[in-house]
Tab-separated table of C-alpha atoms in Angstrom:
chain	number	residue	atom	x	y	z
A	22	MET	CA	-99.902	34.209	115.472
A	23	THR	CA	-96.858	33.628	113.294
A	24	THR	CA	-97.425	31.766	110.042
A	25	SER	CA	-94.363	30.319	108.347
A	26	VAL	CA	-94.201	28.572	104.977
A	27	LEU	CA	-91.304	26.353	103.901
A	28	VAL	CA	-90.602	25.770	100.201
A	29	PRO	CA	-87.656	23.963	98.573
A	30	ALA	CA	-84.900	25.597	96.551
A	31	SER	CA	-85.961	23.159	93.792
A	32	LEU	CA	-89.367	24.849	93.513
A	33	THR	CA	-88.865	25.697	89.810
A	34	ARG	CA	-87.023	22.518	88.809
A	35	GLU	CA	-89.457	21.588	86.014
A	36	ALA	CA	-89.986	25.119	84.590
A	37	GLU	CA	-89.022	25.246	80.909
A	38	ASP	CA	-87.335	28.649	81.083
A	39	LYS	CA	-86.451	31.492	83.459
A	40	ARG	CA	-89.598	33.424	82.618
A	41	GLU	CA	-91.857	30.547	83.642
A	42	ALA	CA	-89.703	29.874	86.717
A	43	THR	CA	-90.070	33.509	87.796
A	44	ARG	CA	-93.824	33.364	87.336
A	45	LYS	CA	-94.069	30.220	89.509
A	46	VAL	CA	-92.109	31.864	92.317
A	47	GLY	CA	-94.360	34.908	91.978
A	48	TYR	CA	-97.466	32.800	92.598
A	49	VAL	CA	-95.943	31.531	95.853
A	50	ALA	CA	-95.191	35.112	96.897
A	51	ARG	CA	-98.730	36.102	95.951
A	52	ALA	CA	-100.179	33.333	98.138
A	53	ALA	CA	-97.984	34.462	101.028
A	54	ALA	CA	-99.350	37.994	100.680
A	55	VAL	CA	-102.992	36.934	100.295
A	56	PHE	CA	-102.960	34.695	103.371
A	57	ARG	CA	-100.808	36.989	105.540
A	58	VAL	CA	-97.826	34.686	105.848
A	59	ASP	CA	-95.182	36.189	108.117
A	60	ARG	CA	-92.137	34.268	106.896
A	61	LEU	CA	-91.209	32.361	103.740
A	62	THR	CA	-88.246	30.041	104.258
A	63	VAL	CA	-86.384	28.390	101.384
A	64	TYR	CA	-84.823	25.104	102.413
A	65	PRO	CA	-82.166	23.221	100.400
A	66	ASP	CA	-82.983	20.189	98.267
A	67	PRO	CA	-79.552	18.932	97.148
A	68	ASP	CA	-80.937	16.037	95.127
A	69	GLY	CA	-83.503	18.135	93.288
A	70	VAL	CA	-82.097	19.338	89.977
A	71	GLU	CA	-82.323	23.143	89.819
A	72	LYS	CA	-80.717	24.365	86.630
A	73	ARG	CA	-81.059	28.026	87.599
A	74	GLY	CA	-78.979	27.639	90.751
A	75	ALA	CA	-79.877	27.035	94.375
A	76	GLY	CA	-80.261	30.762	95.095
A	77	PHE	CA	-82.735	31.538	92.314
A	78	VAL	CA	-85.920	30.944	94.310
A	79	GLU	CA	-84.734	32.876	97.360
A	80	THR	CA	-83.547	35.856	95.285
A	81	VAL	CA	-86.824	36.162	93.382
A	82	LEU	CA	-88.861	35.802	96.576
A	83	ARG	CA	-86.787	38.493	98.298
A	84	TYR	CA	-87.292	40.810	95.348
A	85	ALA	CA	-91.043	40.147	95.307
A	86	ALA	CA	-91.251	40.871	99.048
A	87	THR	CA	-89.509	44.237	98.613
A	88	PRO	CA	-92.010	47.120	98.262
A	89	PRO	CA	-91.970	48.500	94.698
A	90	TYR	CA	-90.866	51.935	95.905
A	91	LEU	CA	-87.676	50.413	97.364
A	92	ARG	CA	-86.666	47.961	94.656
A	93	LYS	CA	-84.457	50.366	92.737
A	94	GLU	CA	-82.672	51.298	95.969
A	95	VAL	CA	-82.200	47.704	97.142
A	96	TRP	CA	-81.589	45.663	94.000
A	97	ASP	CA	-78.957	45.926	91.300
A	98	ARG	CA	-79.342	44.232	87.954
A	99	ARG	CA	-79.090	40.482	88.512
A	100	ASP	CA	-79.472	37.504	86.200
A	101	GLU	CA	-82.086	35.950	88.484
A	102	LEU	CA	-84.294	39.025	88.059
A	103	GLU	CA	-84.227	39.145	84.259
A	104	TYR	CA	-87.976	38.463	84.107
A	105	ALA	CA	-89.011	40.209	87.327
A	106	GLY	CA	-91.604	42.093	85.284
A	107	VAL	CA	-93.836	38.999	85.157
A	108	LEU	CA	-94.149	38.857	88.950
A	109	PRO	CA	-97.724	39.544	90.085
A	110	ALA	CA	-98.271	42.671	92.163
A	111	LEU	CA	-98.612	41.731	95.850
A	112	ARG	CA	-100.415	44.926	96.938
A	113	VAL	CA	-99.759	44.101	100.589
A	114	ARG	CA	-102.209	45.819	102.925
A	115	SER	CA	-100.965	47.962	105.766
A	116	ARG	CA	-101.592	46.480	109.208
A	117	THR	CA	-103.233	49.767	110.185
A	118	GLY	CA	-105.187	50.796	107.110
A	119	SER	CA	-106.493	49.777	103.724
A	120	GLY	CA	-103.320	50.641	101.859
A	121	SER	CA	-99.684	51.550	102.235
A	122	ASP	CA	-100.355	55.215	101.366
A	123	GLU	CA	-103.020	55.735	104.027
A	124	SER	CA	-102.290	58.244	106.776
A	125	GLY	CA	-100.936	56.407	109.784
A	126	SER	CA	-99.750	53.459	107.731
A	127	LEU	CA	-96.595	51.485	108.338
A	128	ARG	CA	-94.020	51.523	105.559
A	129	GLN	CA	-90.673	49.911	104.960
A	130	GLY	CA	-87.709	52.199	104.537
A	131	ILE	CA	-83.989	52.036	103.777
A	132	VAL	CA	-81.531	54.042	105.858
A	133	THR	CA	-79.460	56.025	103.347
A	134	GLU	CA	-77.420	58.125	105.792
A	135	VAL	CA	-76.618	58.044	109.505
A	136	GLY	CA	-75.963	61.426	111.077
A	137	ALA	CA	-73.964	62.324	114.165
A	138	ASP	CA	-76.943	64.080	115.752
A	139	GLY	CA	-79.003	60.959	116.445
A	140	ARG	CA	-80.919	61.308	113.194
A	141	VAL	CA	-80.983	59.228	110.017
A	142	ARG	CA	-82.162	59.832	106.484
A	143	VAL	CA	-84.619	57.206	105.299
A	144	ASN	CA	-85.954	56.416	101.840
A	145	CYS	CA	-89.481	55.140	102.462
A	146	GLY	CA	-91.044	55.822	99.096
A	147	LEU	CA	-92.079	59.417	99.730
A	148	GLN	CA	-91.059	62.160	97.309
A	149	HIS	CA	-87.701	62.607	99.050
A	150	PRO	CA	-85.783	60.775	101.784
A	151	VAL	CA	-86.849	62.025	105.203
A	152	SER	CA	-84.705	62.906	108.206
A	153	LEU	CA	-85.939	61.148	111.334
A	154	PRO	CA	-84.719	60.921	114.942
A	155	VAL	CA	-83.697	57.477	116.119
A	156	PRO	CA	-85.800	56.398	119.131
A	157	SER	CA	-83.974	55.727	122.391
A	158	GLY	CA	-82.635	52.189	122.576
A	159	MET	CA	-82.939	51.618	118.825
A	160	GLU	CA	-79.801	51.166	116.726
A	161	VAL	CA	-79.810	51.422	112.941
A	162	GLY	CA	-77.077	51.404	110.320
A	163	GLU	CA	-76.729	52.604	106.764
A	164	GLY	CA	-78.455	50.272	104.310
A	165	GLU	CA	-80.643	48.736	107.014
A	166	ARG	CA	-84.356	48.234	106.480
A	167	VAL	CA	-86.562	49.939	109.042
A	168	SER	CA	-90.260	50.523	109.695
A	169	VAL	CA	-91.629	54.041	109.401
A	170	ARG	CA	-94.999	55.203	110.692
A	171	VAL	CA	-96.301	57.906	108.356
A	172	SER	CA	-99.067	60.016	109.880
A	173	SER	CA	-99.108	62.730	107.209
A	174	ARG	CA	-97.698	63.053	103.698
A	175	ARG	CA	-98.261	66.823	103.230
A	176	PRO	CA	-96.525	68.038	105.262
A	177	VAL	CA	-94.504	64.915	105.940
A	178	ARG	CA	-94.880	63.647	109.484
A	179	ALA	CA	-93.227	60.320	110.196
A	180	LYS	CA	-91.255	58.447	112.835
A	181	LEU	CA	-89.139	55.334	113.139
A	182	VAL	CA	-90.879	52.516	115.006
A	183	ASP	CA	-89.711	49.140	116.242
A	184	GLU	CA	-92.529	47.234	114.551
A	185	PRO	CA	-92.627	44.711	111.707
A	186	ALA	CA	-93.922	46.221	108.487
A	187	ALA	CA	-96.747	44.610	106.536
A	188	GLY	CA	-95.841	41.704	104.303
A	189	PHE	CA	-93.522	38.762	104.804
A	190	VAL	CA	-89.813	38.217	105.287
A	191	VAL	CA	-87.768	35.739	103.262
A	192	ASP	CA	-84.907	33.665	104.601
A	193	SER	CA	-83.160	30.337	104.038
A	194	ALA	CA	-82.592	27.496	106.492
A	195	GLU	CA	-82.267	23.758	106.755
A	196	ILE	CA	-85.723	22.273	107.186
A	197	ASP	CA	-84.842	20.812	110.593
A	198	ASP	CA	-83.689	24.226	111.819
A	199	ALA	CA	-86.862	25.885	110.543
A	200	LEU	CA	-89.041	23.324	112.331
A	201	ALA	CA	-87.110	23.851	115.579
A	202	ARG	CA	-87.748	27.594	115.760
A	203	PRO	CA	-89.440	28.842	118.947
A	204	ASP	CA	-92.350	30.188	116.878
A	205	ALA	CA	-92.743	27.108	114.658
A	206	GLY	CA	-95.915	26.163	116.515
A	207	LEU	CA	-98.049	23.466	114.912
A	208	THR	CA	-96.002	21.928	112.076
A	209	ILE	CA	-97.769	20.516	109.021
A	210	ALA	CA	-96.297	18.682	106.030
A	211	ALA	CA	-98.457	19.149	102.932
A	212	SER	CA	-98.421	15.895	100.953
A	213	ARG	CA	-100.747	13.745	98.883
A	214	TYR	CA	-99.755	10.880	101.170
A	215	GLY	CA	-100.968	12.635	104.310
A	216	GLU	CA	-104.283	12.430	106.116
A	217	GLU	CA	-107.112	13.881	104.065
A	218	LEU	CA	-108.386	17.260	105.201
A	219	THR	CA	-112.083	17.121	106.117
A	220	VAL	CA	-114.466	19.537	107.824
A	221	THR	CA	-114.075	17.588	111.061
A	222	LYS	CA	-110.302	17.565	110.752
A	223	LEU	CA	-110.271	21.311	110.123
A	224	ASP	CA	-112.288	21.860	113.309
A	225	GLN	CA	-109.695	19.828	115.196
A	226	LEU	CA	-106.840	21.846	113.691
A	227	VAL	CA	-108.417	25.177	114.631
A	228	ALA	CA	-109.014	23.895	118.161
A	229	ARG	CA	-105.395	22.774	118.324
A	230	LEU	CA	-104.151	26.152	117.080
A	231	ARG	CA	-106.157	27.753	119.869
A	232	GLY	CA	-104.564	25.434	122.419
A	233	GLY	CA	-107.419	22.923	122.651
A	234	ASP	CA	-107.312	19.121	122.698
A	235	ASP	CA	-105.638	17.630	119.617
A	236	GLY	CA	-108.454	15.287	118.824
A	237	ASP	CA	-111.528	17.168	120.038
A	238	ALA	CA	-113.462	18.475	117.054
A	239	SER	CA	-115.657	20.526	119.394
A	240	GLY	CA	-112.683	22.366	120.920
A	241	THR	CA	-112.430	26.035	121.713
A	242	GLY	CA	-112.064	27.162	118.117
A	243	SER	CA	-114.977	25.152	116.686
A	244	GLY	CA	-117.791	27.309	115.363
A	245	GLY	CA	-116.230	30.567	116.571
A	246	SER	CA	-114.969	33.706	114.901
A	247	ASP	CA	-111.680	35.491	115.327
A	248	ASP	CA	-112.789	36.910	118.691
A	249	THR	CA	-115.505	34.678	120.147
A	250	ASP	CA	-116.391	31.023	120.306
A	251	ALA	CA	-119.804	29.460	119.681
A	252	SER	CA	-121.007	30.354	123.189
A	253	GLY	CA	-120.165	34.025	122.734
A	254	ASP	CA	-117.158	33.890	125.042
A	255	GLU	CA	-113.845	35.316	123.942
A	256	ALA	CA	-111.852	32.652	122.105
A	257	ALA	CA	-108.176	31.998	122.625
A	258	PRO	CA	-105.961	33.567	119.944
A	259	LEU	CA	-104.657	31.338	117.195
A	260	GLY	CA	-101.199	29.943	117.805
A	261	ASP	CA	-98.159	29.711	115.554
A	262	LEU	CA	-98.219	27.582	112.412
A	263	THR	CA	-95.572	26.210	110.044
A	264	VAL	CA	-96.473	24.512	106.758
A	265	ALA	CA	-93.903	22.765	104.550
A	266	PHE	CA	-94.247	21.971	100.843
A	267	GLY	CA	-92.316	19.806	98.421
A	268	ALA	CA	-91.136	20.372	94.863
A	269	PRO	CA	-92.914	19.613	91.563
A	270	GLU	CA	-92.900	15.861	90.904
A	271	ARG	CA	-90.765	15.541	94.027
A	272	GLY	CA	-92.868	15.790	97.144
A	273	LEU	CA	-91.771	16.015	100.747
A	274	PRO	CA	-91.335	12.237	101.326
A	275	PRO	CA	-88.520	11.827	98.773
A	276	ILE	CA	-86.950	15.153	99.757
A	277	LEU	CA	-86.814	13.981	103.383
A	278	GLY	CA	-85.875	10.404	102.476
A	279	GLU	CA	-89.217	9.176	103.795
A	280	ASP	CA	-91.223	6.178	102.574
A	281	PRO	CA	-94.581	7.445	101.202
A	282	GLU	CA	-96.293	4.297	102.476
A	283	ALA	CA	-95.036	5.008	105.995
A	284	VAL	CA	-96.403	8.542	105.729
A	285	ALA	CA	-99.778	7.225	104.548
A	286	ALA	CA	-99.830	4.798	107.487
A	287	GLU	CA	-99.056	7.701	109.876
A	288	THR	CA	-95.830	6.027	110.950
A	289	GLY	CA	-93.539	8.319	108.976
A	290	ASP	CA	-91.382	11.335	109.737
A	291	ASP	CA	-92.080	12.552	113.271
A	292	ARG	CA	-90.538	15.983	112.712
A	293	PHE	CA	-94.024	17.168	111.810
A	294	ASP	CA	-97.106	17.187	114.001
A	295	LEU	CA	-99.209	16.193	111.015
A	296	TRP	CA	-98.916	15.084	107.400
A	297	LEU	CA	-101.926	16.570	105.636
A	298	ASN	CA	-103.450	16.101	102.177
A	299	THR	CA	-105.306	19.342	101.424
A	300	VAL	CA	-106.328	18.285	97.894
A	301	PRO	CA	-108.179	15.004	98.465
A	302	ASP	CA	-109.122	13.020	95.365
A	303	GLN	CA	-107.056	15.343	93.170
A	304	GLY	CA	-108.071	15.341	89.521
A	305	SER	CA	-104.583	16.042	88.177
A	306	GLU	CA	-101.683	13.633	88.431
A	307	VAL	CA	-99.519	16.382	89.896
A	308	VAL	CA	-100.504	19.381	92.018
A	309	ARG	CA	-97.904	22.086	91.451
A	310	THR	CA	-96.266	23.590	94.502
A	311	GLU	CA	-97.716	27.048	93.922
A	312	GLU	CA	-101.187	25.463	93.592
A	313	ALA	CA	-100.659	23.460	96.776
A	314	VAL	CA	-99.731	26.613	98.695
A	315	PHE	CA	-103.044	28.267	97.778
A	316	ALA	CA	-105.034	25.060	98.383
A	317	THR	CA	-103.453	24.529	101.800
A	318	LEU	CA	-103.343	28.035	103.248
A	319	SER	CA	-106.917	28.806	102.255
A	320	PRO	CA	-108.643	26.327	104.638
A	321	LEU	CA	-105.999	26.753	107.341
A	322	ARG	CA	-106.860	30.462	107.551
A	323	LEU	CA	-110.478	29.661	108.387
A	324	THR	CA	-111.397	30.166	112.024
A	325	ARG	CA	-115.084	29.221	112.075
């Protein structure tokens, strides 16, 4: 399952200062880590006023996604990162253990030197860069990020592997291009004008993610766990998912030039499989984007 989240470059448009803007971006990164998002894509919003520049959100997200032990190696001093200290710690779990320091864990590394003997030196947050052989068929260059499987820290035993490291990647793309990706899967637009999320609707969504009938609330995924359905049989794995969010006080309908009433009547933008309101009967006039990301990803990660 690949989970992708799309946020606008105007994410911090209403933040009073750079410190608050950085904190808001950090909450989005934190949500991505908590709910195991695989990719965070920043899409342009030309009409949304962003006084810190269109690249601010992407830069801060990229910095937040970089493991702390690599930040000094990867990032120079930049204006966008003036208040990087307020970013919340992500503490991303290894895909093979309870933490990134556990024996056998997968770590990100930076290639600092490429040798002529088929070996490279890699900074992966250990006490010193390590010299590792490059596996057959794998090509790496200086400055490239790689994945390193560390089986022992004392003595150091590690190897380069062609596997994605824990955490999420950050990129930028037009929203149409992001929705057209082969792994976009089920595409959801989070909006107050969408269909309200209910228990029945959530059952239908899980069934749909497992490849069941769109409208059958008793589909394969209903009542099951990650591995079995209600009858005890093995359930189909969850499919790919893409969720798009709007900007503060500027939701997805105006960003996409869509009439909110058409969205509410389910006759709106057909680029998405579903327009979904994950905060029904909201008590605040405005749900901030970072709040919407938590509110939306939380139920969508449920499988039973």
